[in-house]
mmCIF file of C-alpha atoms in Angstrom:
data_model
loop_
_atom_site.group_PDB
_atom_site.id
_atom_site.type_symbol
_atom_site.label_atom_id
_atom_site.label_comp_id
_atom_site.label_asym_id
_atom_site.label_seq_id
_atom_site.Cartn_x
_atom_site.Cartn_y
_atom_site.Cartn_z
ATOM 1 C CA MET A 1355 -267.447 23.297 -97.215
ATOM 2 C CA ALA A 1356 -265.664 25.655 -99.622
ATOM 3 C CA THR A 1357 -261.992 26.448 -99.153
ATOM 4 C CA LEU A 1358 -260.909 30.063 -98.958
ATOM 5 C CA ALA A 1359 -258.305 30.981 -101.552
ATOM 6 C CA PRO A 1360 -257.129 34.406 -102.685
ATOM 7 C CA PRO A 1361 -258.810 35.689 -105.835
ATOM 8 C CA ALA A 1362 -256.888 34.968 -109.040
ATOM 9 C CA HIS A 1363 -256.618 38.646 -109.998
ATOM 10 C CA ILE A 1364 -254.676 39.653 -106.853
ATOM 11 C CA PRO A 1365 -250.951 38.951 -107.278
ATOM 12 C CA LEU A 1366 -249.259 37.119 -104.440
ATOM 13 C CA PRO A 1367 -246.175 38.710 -102.891
ATOM 14 C CA SER A 1368 -242.999 37.568 -104.583
ATOM 15 C CA ARG A 1369 -239.982 36.131 -102.847
ATOM 16 C CA ALA A 1370 -236.771 38.091 -102.513
ATOM 17 C CA THR A 1371 -234.166 37.043 -105.039
ATOM 18 C CA ALA A 1372 -230.428 36.651 -104.604
ATOM 19 C CA TRP A 1373 -230.031 40.104 -106.210
ATOM 20 C CA ASP A 1374 -232.279 41.592 -103.514
ATOM 21 C CA HIS A 1375 -230.163 40.021 -100.785
ATOM 22 C CA ALA A 1376 -226.956 41.218 -102.444
ATOM 23 C CA ALA A 1377 -228.318 44.761 -102.777
ATOM 24 C CA ILE A 1378 -229.390 44.863 -99.127
ATOM 25 C CA LEU A 1379 -226.020 43.537 -97.953
ATOM 26 C CA THR A 1380 -224.122 45.998 -100.147
ATOM 27 C CA LEU A 1381 -226.190 48.988 -99.019
ATOM 28 C CA GLY A 1382 -225.906 47.884 -95.393
ATOM 29 C CA ALA A 1383 -222.125 47.511 -95.647
ATOM 30 C CA ALA A 1384 -221.772 50.937 -97.289
ATOM 31 C CA GLY A 1385 -223.984 52.537 -94.648
ATOM 32 C CA CYS A 1386 -222.007 50.850 -91.888
ATOM 33 C CA ALA A 1387 -218.688 52.068 -93.312
ATOM 34 C CA LEU A 1388 -219.936 55.653 -93.723
ATOM 35 C CA SER A 1389 -221.497 55.730 -90.260
ATOM 36 C CA TYR A 1390 -218.365 54.288 -88.659
ATOM 37 C CA ASP A 1391 -216.126 56.799 -90.450
ATOM 38 C CA ALA A 1392 -218.315 59.788 -89.550
ATOM 39 C CA LEU A 1393 -218.575 58.775 -85.899
ATOM 40 C CA GLN A 1394 -214.836 58.110 -85.692
ATOM 41 C CA GLN A 1395 -214.166 61.596 -87.115
ATOM 42 C CA MET A 1396 -216.598 63.022 -84.572
ATOM 43 C CA ALA A 1397 -214.680 61.288 -81.789
ATOM 44 C CA VAL A 1398 -211.440 62.843 -83.065
ATOM 45 C CA ALA A 1399 -213.126 66.265 -83.283
ATOM 46 C CA ILE A 1400 -214.281 66.132 -79.663
ATOM 47 C CA HIS A 1401 -210.805 65.059 -78.553
ATOM 48 C CA VAL A 1402 -211.446 61.444 -77.593
ATOM 49 C CA ARG A 1403 -208.035 59.918 -76.979
ATOM 50 C CA GLY A 1404 -206.198 57.545 -79.326
ATOM 51 C CA PHE A 1405 -207.593 54.050 -79.639
ATOM 52 C CA LEU A 1406 -210.888 55.079 -78.018
ATOM 53 C CA THR A 1407 -211.820 56.966 -81.193
ATOM 54 C CA TYR A 1408 -212.208 53.556 -82.855
ATOM 55 C CA LEU A 1409 -214.474 52.311 -80.058
ATOM 56 C CA PHE A 1410 -216.748 55.369 -80.092
ATOM 57 C CA PRO A 1411 -218.672 54.342 -83.279
ATOM 58 C CA LEU A 1412 -219.153 50.818 -81.909
ATOM 59 C CA LEU A 1413 -220.682 52.239 -78.740
ATOM 60 C CA ILE A 1414 -223.061 54.592 -80.554
ATOM 61 C CA ASP A 1415 -224.146 52.208 -83.329
ATOM 62 C CA GLY A 1416 -224.248 49.287 -80.894
ATOM 63 C CA PHE A 1417 -226.642 51.166 -78.621
ATOM 64 C CA ILE A 1418 -228.868 52.018 -81.584
ATOM 65 C CA ALA A 1419 -228.804 48.418 -82.865
ATOM 66 C CA TYR A 1420 -229.687 47.061 -79.433
ATOM 67 C CA GLY A 1421 -232.499 49.614 -79.200
ATOM 68 C CA VAL A 1422 -233.943 48.353 -82.497
ATOM 69 C CA ARG A 1423 -233.696 44.805 -81.139
ATOM 70 C CA ALA A 1424 -235.562 45.855 -77.994
ATOM 71 C CA LEU A 1425 -238.284 47.510 -80.092
ATOM 72 C CA ILE A 1426 -238.776 44.311 -82.082
ATOM 73 C CA ILE A 1427 -238.761 42.031 -79.034
ATOM 74 C CA LEU A 1428 -241.154 44.227 -77.031
ATOM 75 C CA ARG A 1429 -243.686 44.830 -79.805
ATOM 76 C CA GLY A 1430 -246.261 42.804 -77.868
ATOM 77 C CA ALA A 1431 -245.359 44.209 -74.435
ATOM 78 C CA PRO A 1432 -247.562 46.567 -72.406
ATOM 79 C CA PHE A 1433 -247.774 50.153 -73.645
ATOM 80 C CA ARG A 1434 -245.626 51.642 -70.850
ATOM 81 C CA ALA A 1435 -242.734 49.279 -71.602
ATOM 82 C CA ARG A 1436 -242.912 50.088 -75.324
ATOM 83 C CA LEU A 1437 -243.119 53.822 -74.584
ATOM 84 C CA TYR A 1438 -239.989 53.587 -72.429
ATOM 85 C CA VAL A 1439 -238.037 51.783 -75.160
ATOM 86 C CA TRP A 1440 -239.247 54.242 -77.823
ATOM 87 C CA ALA A 1441 -238.145 57.137 -75.593
ATOM 88 C CA LEU A 1442 -234.679 55.622 -75.193
ATOM 89 C CA PHE A 1443 -234.422 54.895 -78.909
ATOM 90 C CA GLY A 1444 -235.644 58.376 -79.847
ATOM 91 C CA THR A 1445 -233.152 60.157 -77.605
ATOM 92 C CA ALA A 1446 -230.302 57.944 -78.826
ATOM 93 C CA THR A 1447 -231.024 58.605 -82.490
ATOM 94 C CA ALA A 1448 -232.165 62.238 -82.318
ATOM 95 C CA PRO A 1449 -229.777 64.659 -83.999
ATOM 96 C CA ALA A 1450 -228.009 67.234 -81.868
ATOM 97 C CA PRO A 1451 -229.626 70.702 -82.040
ATOM 98 C CA GLY A 1452 -226.361 72.401 -82.991
ATOM 99 C CA PRO A 1453 -222.654 72.591 -82.288
ATOM 100 C CA THR A 1454 -221.595 72.197 -78.696
ATOM 101 C CA PRO A 1455 -218.806 74.318 -77.219
ATOM 102 C CA SER A 1456 -216.359 71.403 -77.536
ATOM 103 C CA THR A 1457 -217.070 70.879 -81.258
ATOM 104 C CA ARG A 1458 -217.754 74.450 -82.398
ATOM 105 C CA TYR A 1459 -214.223 75.042 -83.686
ATOM 106 C CA ALA A 1460 -213.228 71.448 -84.330
ATOM 107 C CA SER A 1461 -212.056 70.444 -87.783
ATOM 108 C CA THR A 1462 -213.049 67.072 -89.233
ATOM 109 C CA SER A 1463 -209.660 66.575 -90.900
ATOM 110 C CA LYS A 1464 -207.465 67.019 -87.813
ATOM 111 C CA PRO A 1465 -208.113 67.832 -84.160
ATOM 112 C CA HIS A 1466 -208.132 71.510 -83.203
ATOM 113 C CA ARG A 1467 -206.308 72.275 -79.979
ATOM 114 C CA GLY A 1468 -207.474 75.883 -79.688
ATOM 115 C CA THR A 1469 -209.620 77.272 -76.921
ATOM 116 C CA CYS A 1470 -213.362 77.105 -77.141
ATOM 117 C CA ILE A 1471 -215.663 79.799 -75.877
#
């Protein structure tokens, strides 16, 4: 009986190198820092109090990360379960349609204490 082997002219996928791992870690760390900073500024702009502005990015990014984990774990689950998780993930990561009344006049550099319409 003949053994099945890939044809010689088709290249096999290569392994990731240490440079690939370093690049992914560096890009991930930079993305994490930028996301954390932007979400912390958003918390300040919507007048979240004191220390809680530092927890706000952890809550948002943590929910998104756990949603990705749920999507991976439930990839073999029934369709309705996957649909539910995709709906949660989609609503958590969907951008806001526009400024809300509480952020319309907020500055990203310092909190605005004026009245909002």
